[in-house]
Each structure stands twice: as C-alpha cells, then as structure tokens.
Amino acid sequence: MNQLRLGYLYGLGAYVLWGFFPLYIKLLRPTGAVEILAHRVIWSVAFVALILAATRHWAFLRALVRQPRLLTGIATAAVLIGVNWGVYIYGVNANRVVETALGYFINPLVVVLLGVTVLRERLRATQWTALGIGGLAVVVIAIDYGQPPYIALTLALSFGGYGLLKKRLGLPATEGLFVESALLALPALGYLAWLTWHSELSFGHGSATHTTLLVLAGAATAIPLLLFAGAANRLPLTSLGMLQYLTPSLQLVLGVLIFHEPMPPARLAGFALVWLALIVFTADAIRHARRSARATVHAVAVTEPV
C-alpha cells in the first residue's frame, strides 16, 4: 500500500472515530463531565506511557527539562486541550451535540482568524468573504438560541489555539500528548481524590462494563490523535482539510437523528451559512494550492538546465 493511500486510511480512521465519540461519552453516564475528563486525562497518560515504553522514546523528557520556554508552551497547550475536552464532554452530556458539531464546523474559520490576529497573516478577498459569512452564521444561530453559542465558540477557539501552539512547538504526536496529559494529571488526580473523600466517585462503584469504559477513555483519546498524526505526515494539507469536515458532519447526524435534538428552521439556516462559508473557504484553498503548485512547476522548468 502506497503512503498516500495509507494517509487517507489514517485520516478517515481518525475523523470517523472523533465523529462517533459522542456515542462513547453517552455510555459513560451517569458519571459527571468533570470526572469523565479526569479519567480521560489519567488513562491517556497511562496508555501513551505504554506506547513510549514499547518504542523506548523517553529521551525527549531530558531535553524538555532544559527548555523552560518549551515547557511553558506545552503547559499552555495542555490547558487549551483540557478546556476543549471538558467543554465537549459537558456539551454531549447536556444534550447539545449539535452545538458541539457547530464548534468543529467553524473551527477552520477560527484558525484563519487566529492567523490574522496572532500571526499577522494577510488574507485574500475570498477568505475575508468566508469569514464574513461565518460571522453572520454565528449571529443567526445566536438569535435562534437566544444567546451566543458558547459551547461551539469555546470549542472552536480552544482547539484553534491548541492547533496554533502545536504548530509552533513542533512536538511529535505521541510525546506531545504524553506531556500534555501528564501536566493535567495532577489536578485530575486531585479531583478524583476529592470525589473519593466525599463518597461521590463513580469509578469502581458501577458495573464492570462502566469501569472498563472509563479506563478505555485513554485509548479512545490517544488512538485518533495518533491516526491523525499519521495522516498529517502523508497527506497534502488540502486533502486533510477536506477530511476534517467528516467529524462534525457525523456529530450533526448523531445529534439530530440519534439523540433527537431540535433543528428549527432558523438554526438550520445558520448551519447552511456555515456550510456556505466552508465551501467558499475550501474552494479558495484548493484554487490557491493548485496555483502555487503550477508556479512551482514553472519555476523548476525555468531554472532546470537544458
């Protein structure tokens, strides 16, 4: 199997698993959102530690100790992904899967906005158009909800900021996830200890299936991230960008058809605007990538010796 096809398989695997993740979270009830988050963090550390032990990739820890600025960046990334995980779990448990899907639909537009505000990047006119349509969509949906879609906006901003930091840090996926989870593990353990002290811990007090599912939250977190890393290393950015819409699409279908969440006309109109913004944004990205590829080929042809 060639590397491109393998990249597509990895990408599909990652985005499909993320798309069906609400089903997994629903299985963890009646455990509360914060306890689920704590287990997700702790068992992620354990799962990734096993992978690192098997592959003997521990040398990076010694290098990290000597780079306080890098550690600070990883700690910030850990906070952002912790917020993202926690809000996502809360959204699913609060029967707002449709709103969590909205967050990941608008995430690409938030990433572009962060590029303008943080990295001082200049946008093309089409990208500004996509951002404008996306902003209008958020306004329409906010009017429908009677308030801004806080869950969606928090998910989009936290994951967008996390992606920006990860790009700057340049850590490998497995090592990065281990350090981020390890930094979050201490408060997670503290929270579980507090629940135990107050006799409110659900772990170990339900069925064996429920306890096993909480333990497997680590694998359920790490496996899609590792698949995504494999896809990112093999696929063009435009292909990866197209695949990413699979996750919120599946979540939207789950929210409406499986969990029977409401989709009134005004909210549907807001989602239609989001999809229009993404079509404009994706079409511009594909056109720009093709133009850049043609320019590169032309430059090589001009400079190639006869």
mmCIF file of N, CA and C in Angstrom, residues 248-293:
data_model
loop_
_atom_site.group_PDB
_atom_site.id
_atom_site.type_symbol
_atom_site.label_atom_id
_atom_site.label_comp_id
_atom_site.label_asym_id
_atom_site.label_seq_id
_atom_site.Cartn_x
_atom_site.Cartn_y
_atom_site.Cartn_z
ATOM 1 N N PRO A 248 -17.523 16.769 12.265
ATOM 2 C CA PRO A 248 -18.750 17.472 12.662
ATOM 3 C C PRO A 248 -19.977 17.034 11.882
ATOM 4 N N SER A 249 -19.785 16.543 10.651
ATOM 5 C CA SER A 249 -20.935 16.048 9.887
ATOM 6 C C SER A 249 -21.542 14.825 10.576
ATOM 7 N N LEU A 250 -20.684 13.906 11.010
ATOM 8 C CA LEU A 250 -21.173 12.728 11.719
ATOM 9 C C LEU A 250 -21.813 13.120 13.055
ATOM 10 N N GLN A 251 -21.194 14.084 13.757
ATOM 11 C CA GLN A 251 -21.753 14.524 15.032
ATOM 12 C C GLN A 251 -23.120 15.182 14.840
ATOM 13 N N LEU A 252 -23.262 15.940 13.775
ATOM 14 C CA LEU A 252 -24.552 16.575 13.481
ATOM 15 C C LEU A 252 -25.622 15.526 13.217
ATOM 16 N N VAL A 253 -25.278 14.505 12.440
ATOM 17 C CA VAL A 253 -26.226 13.424 12.159
ATOM 18 C C VAL A 253 -26.621 12.715 13.461
ATOM 19 N N LEU A 254 -25.641 12.448 14.321
ATOM 20 C CA LEU A 254 -25.944 11.813 15.605
ATOM 21 C C LEU A 254 -26.875 12.685 16.438
ATOM 22 N N GLY A 255 -26.564 13.999 16.497
ATOM 23 C CA GLY A 255 -27.368 14.900 17.305
ATOM 24 C C GLY A 255 -28.814 14.965 16.866
ATOM 25 N N VAL A 256 -29.039 15.013 15.561
ATOM 26 C CA VAL A 256 -30.401 15.191 15.041
ATOM 27 C C VAL A 256 -31.145 13.858 14.938
ATOM 28 N N LEU A 257 -30.500 12.834 14.375
ATOM 29 C CA LEU A 257 -31.196 11.584 14.078
ATOM 30 C C LEU A 257 -31.161 10.566 15.213
ATOM 31 N N ILE A 258 -30.083 10.539 15.984
ATOM 32 C CA ILE A 258 -29.954 9.538 17.046
ATOM 33 C C ILE A 258 -30.398 10.092 18.399
ATOM 34 N N PHE A 259 -29.932 11.321 18.708
ATOM 35 C CA PHE A 259 -30.262 11.905 20.011
ATOM 36 C C PHE A 259 -31.484 12.818 19.951
ATOM 37 N N HIS A 260 -32.031 13.017 18.738
ATOM 38 C CA HIS A 260 -33.288 13.755 18.538
ATOM 39 C C HIS A 260 -33.233 15.179 19.106
ATOM 40 N N GLU A 261 -32.102 15.852 18.898
ATOM 41 C CA GLU A 261 -32.002 17.256 19.300
ATOM 42 C C GLU A 261 -32.726 18.125 18.273
ATOM 43 N N PRO A 262 -33.322 19.230 18.706
ATOM 44 C CA PRO A 262 -34.110 20.063 17.780
ATOM 45 C C PRO A 262 -33.239 20.747 16.737
ATOM 46 N N MET A 263 -33.803 20.906 15.551
ATOM 47 C CA MET A 263 -33.147 21.650 14.467
ATOM 48 C C MET A 263 -34.203 22.536 13.802
ATOM 49 N N PRO A 264 -34.593 23.637 14.485
ATOM 50 C CA PRO A 264 -35.609 24.536 13.920
ATOM 51 C C PRO A 264 -35.088 25.219 12.659
ATOM 52 N N PRO A 265 -35.972 25.800 11.861
ATOM 53 C CA PRO A 265 -35.562 26.419 10.592
ATOM 54 C C PRO A 265 -34.463 27.472 10.739
ATOM 55 N N ALA A 266 -34.540 28.319 11.780
ATOM 56 C CA ALA A 266 -33.533 29.373 11.950
ATOM 57 C C ALA A 266 -32.159 28.764 12.198
ATOM 58 N N ARG A 267 -32.097 27.718 13.006
ATOM 59 C CA ARG A 267 -30.806 27.063 13.279
ATOM 60 C C ARG A 267 -30.280 26.386 12.031
ATOM 61 N N LEU A 268 -31.192 25.778 11.268
ATOM 62 C CA LEU A 268 -30.787 25.143 10.014
ATOM 63 C C LEU A 268 -30.241 26.187 9.046
ATOM 64 N N ALA A 269 -30.850 27.370 9.026
ATOM 65 C CA ALA A 269 -30.356 28.455 8.170
ATOM 66 C C ALA A 269 -28.950 28.874 8.595
ATOM 67 N N GLY A 270 -28.721 28.912 9.909
ATOM 68 C CA GLY A 270 -27.385 29.245 10.402
ATOM 69 C C GLY A 270 -26.356 28.218 9.967
ATOM 70 N N PHE A 271 -26.705 26.931 10.064
ATOM 71 C CA PHE A 271 -25.789 25.882 9.615
ATOM 72 C C PHE A 271 -25.559 25.977 8.103
ATOM 73 N N ALA A 272 -26.616 26.319 7.363
ATOM 74 C CA ALA A 272 -26.453 26.476 5.908
ATOM 75 C C ALA A 272 -25.438 27.569 5.588
ATOM 76 N N LEU A 273 -25.468 28.659 6.357
ATOM 77 C CA LEU A 273 -24.481 29.728 6.170
ATOM 78 C C LEU A 273 -23.070 29.241 6.504
ATOM 79 N N VAL A 274 -22.946 28.426 7.560
ATOM 80 C CA VAL A 274 -21.637 27.862 7.911
ATOM 81 C C VAL A 274 -21.119 27.015 6.764
ATOM 82 N N TRP A 275 -21.985 26.153 6.207
ATOM 83 C CA TRP A 275 -21.563 25.303 5.089
ATOM 84 C C TRP A 275 -21.181 26.137 3.877
ATOM 85 N N LEU A 276 -21.922 27.229 3.619
ATOM 86 C CA LEU A 276 -21.567 28.112 2.511
ATOM 87 C C LEU A 276 -20.192 28.727 2.744
ATOM 88 N N ALA A 277 -19.927 29.164 3.973
ATOM 89 C CA ALA A 277 -18.625 29.743 4.303
ATOM 90 C C ALA A 277 -17.511 28.724 4.090
ATOM 91 N N LEU A 278 -17.764 27.472 4.489
ATOM 92 C CA LEU A 278 -16.751 26.431 4.332
ATOM 93 C C LEU A 278 -16.529 26.080 2.864
ATOM 94 N N ILE A 279 -17.584 26.123 2.064
ATOM 95 C CA ILE A 279 -17.435 25.866 0.622
ATOM 96 C C ILE A 279 -16.563 26.955 -0.009
ATOM 97 N N VAL A 280 -16.853 28.217 0.341
ATOM 98 C CA VAL A 280 -16.056 29.336 -0.183
ATOM 99 C C VAL A 280 -14.604 29.198 0.264
ATOM 100 N N PHE A 281 -14.415 28.902 1.560
ATOM 101 C CA PHE A 281 -13.076 28.789 2.135
ATOM 102 C C PHE A 281 -12.295 27.636 1.491
ATOM 103 N N THR A 282 -12.939 26.466 1.361
ATOM 104 C CA THR A 282 -12.261 25.283 0.813
ATOM 105 C C THR A 282 -11.951 25.461 -0.672
ATOM 106 N N ALA A 283 -12.892 26.023 -1.419
ATOM 107 C CA ALA A 283 -12.662 26.250 -2.850
ATOM 108 C C ALA A 283 -11.482 27.191 -3.058
ATOM 109 N N ASP A 284 -11.395 28.233 -2.226
ATOM 110 C CA ASP A 284 -10.270 29.164 -2.327
ATOM 111 C C ASP A 284 -8.952 28.468 -1.991
ATOM 112 N N ALA A 285 -8.970 27.609 -0.949
ATOM 113 C CA ALA A 285 -7.752 26.908 -0.547
ATOM 114 C C ALA A 285 -7.276 25.965 -1.650
ATOM 115 N N ILE A 286 -8.212 25.239 -2.283
ATOM 116 C CA ILE A 286 -7.842 24.318 -3.364
ATOM 117 C C ILE A 286 -7.298 25.089 -4.563
ATOM 118 N N ARG A 287 -7.988 26.199 -4.909
ATOM 119 C CA ARG A 287 -7.536 27.013 -6.043
ATOM 120 C C ARG A 287 -6.131 27.589 -5.784
ATOM 121 N N HIS A 288 -5.912 28.057 -4.564
ATOM 122 C CA HIS A 288 -4.611 28.641 -4.224
ATOM 123 C C HIS A 288 -3.517 27.573 -4.238
ATOM 124 N N ALA A 289 -3.836 26.357 -3.740
ATOM 125 C CA ALA A 289 -2.852 25.277 -3.724
ATOM 126 C C ALA A 289 -2.468 24.872 -5.149
ATOM 127 N N ARG A 290 -3.471 24.801 -6.038
ATOM 128 C CA ARG A 290 -3.175 24.438 -7.432
ATOM 129 C C ARG A 290 -2.340 25.509 -8.114
ATOM 130 N N ARG A 291 -2.659 26.779 -7.829
ATOM 131 C CA ARG A 291 -1.902 27.882 -8.422
ATOM 132 C C ARG A 291 -0.452 27.854 -7.946
ATOM 133 N N SER A 292 -0.261 27.570 -6.639
ATOM 134 C CA SER A 292 1.093 27.501 -6.086
ATOM 135 C C SER A 292 1.861 26.340 -6.692
ATOM 136 N N ALA A 293 1.170 25.199 -6.904
ATOM 137 C CA ALA A 293 1.819 24.032 -7.498
ATOM 138 C C ALA A 293 2.257 24.326 -8.923
#
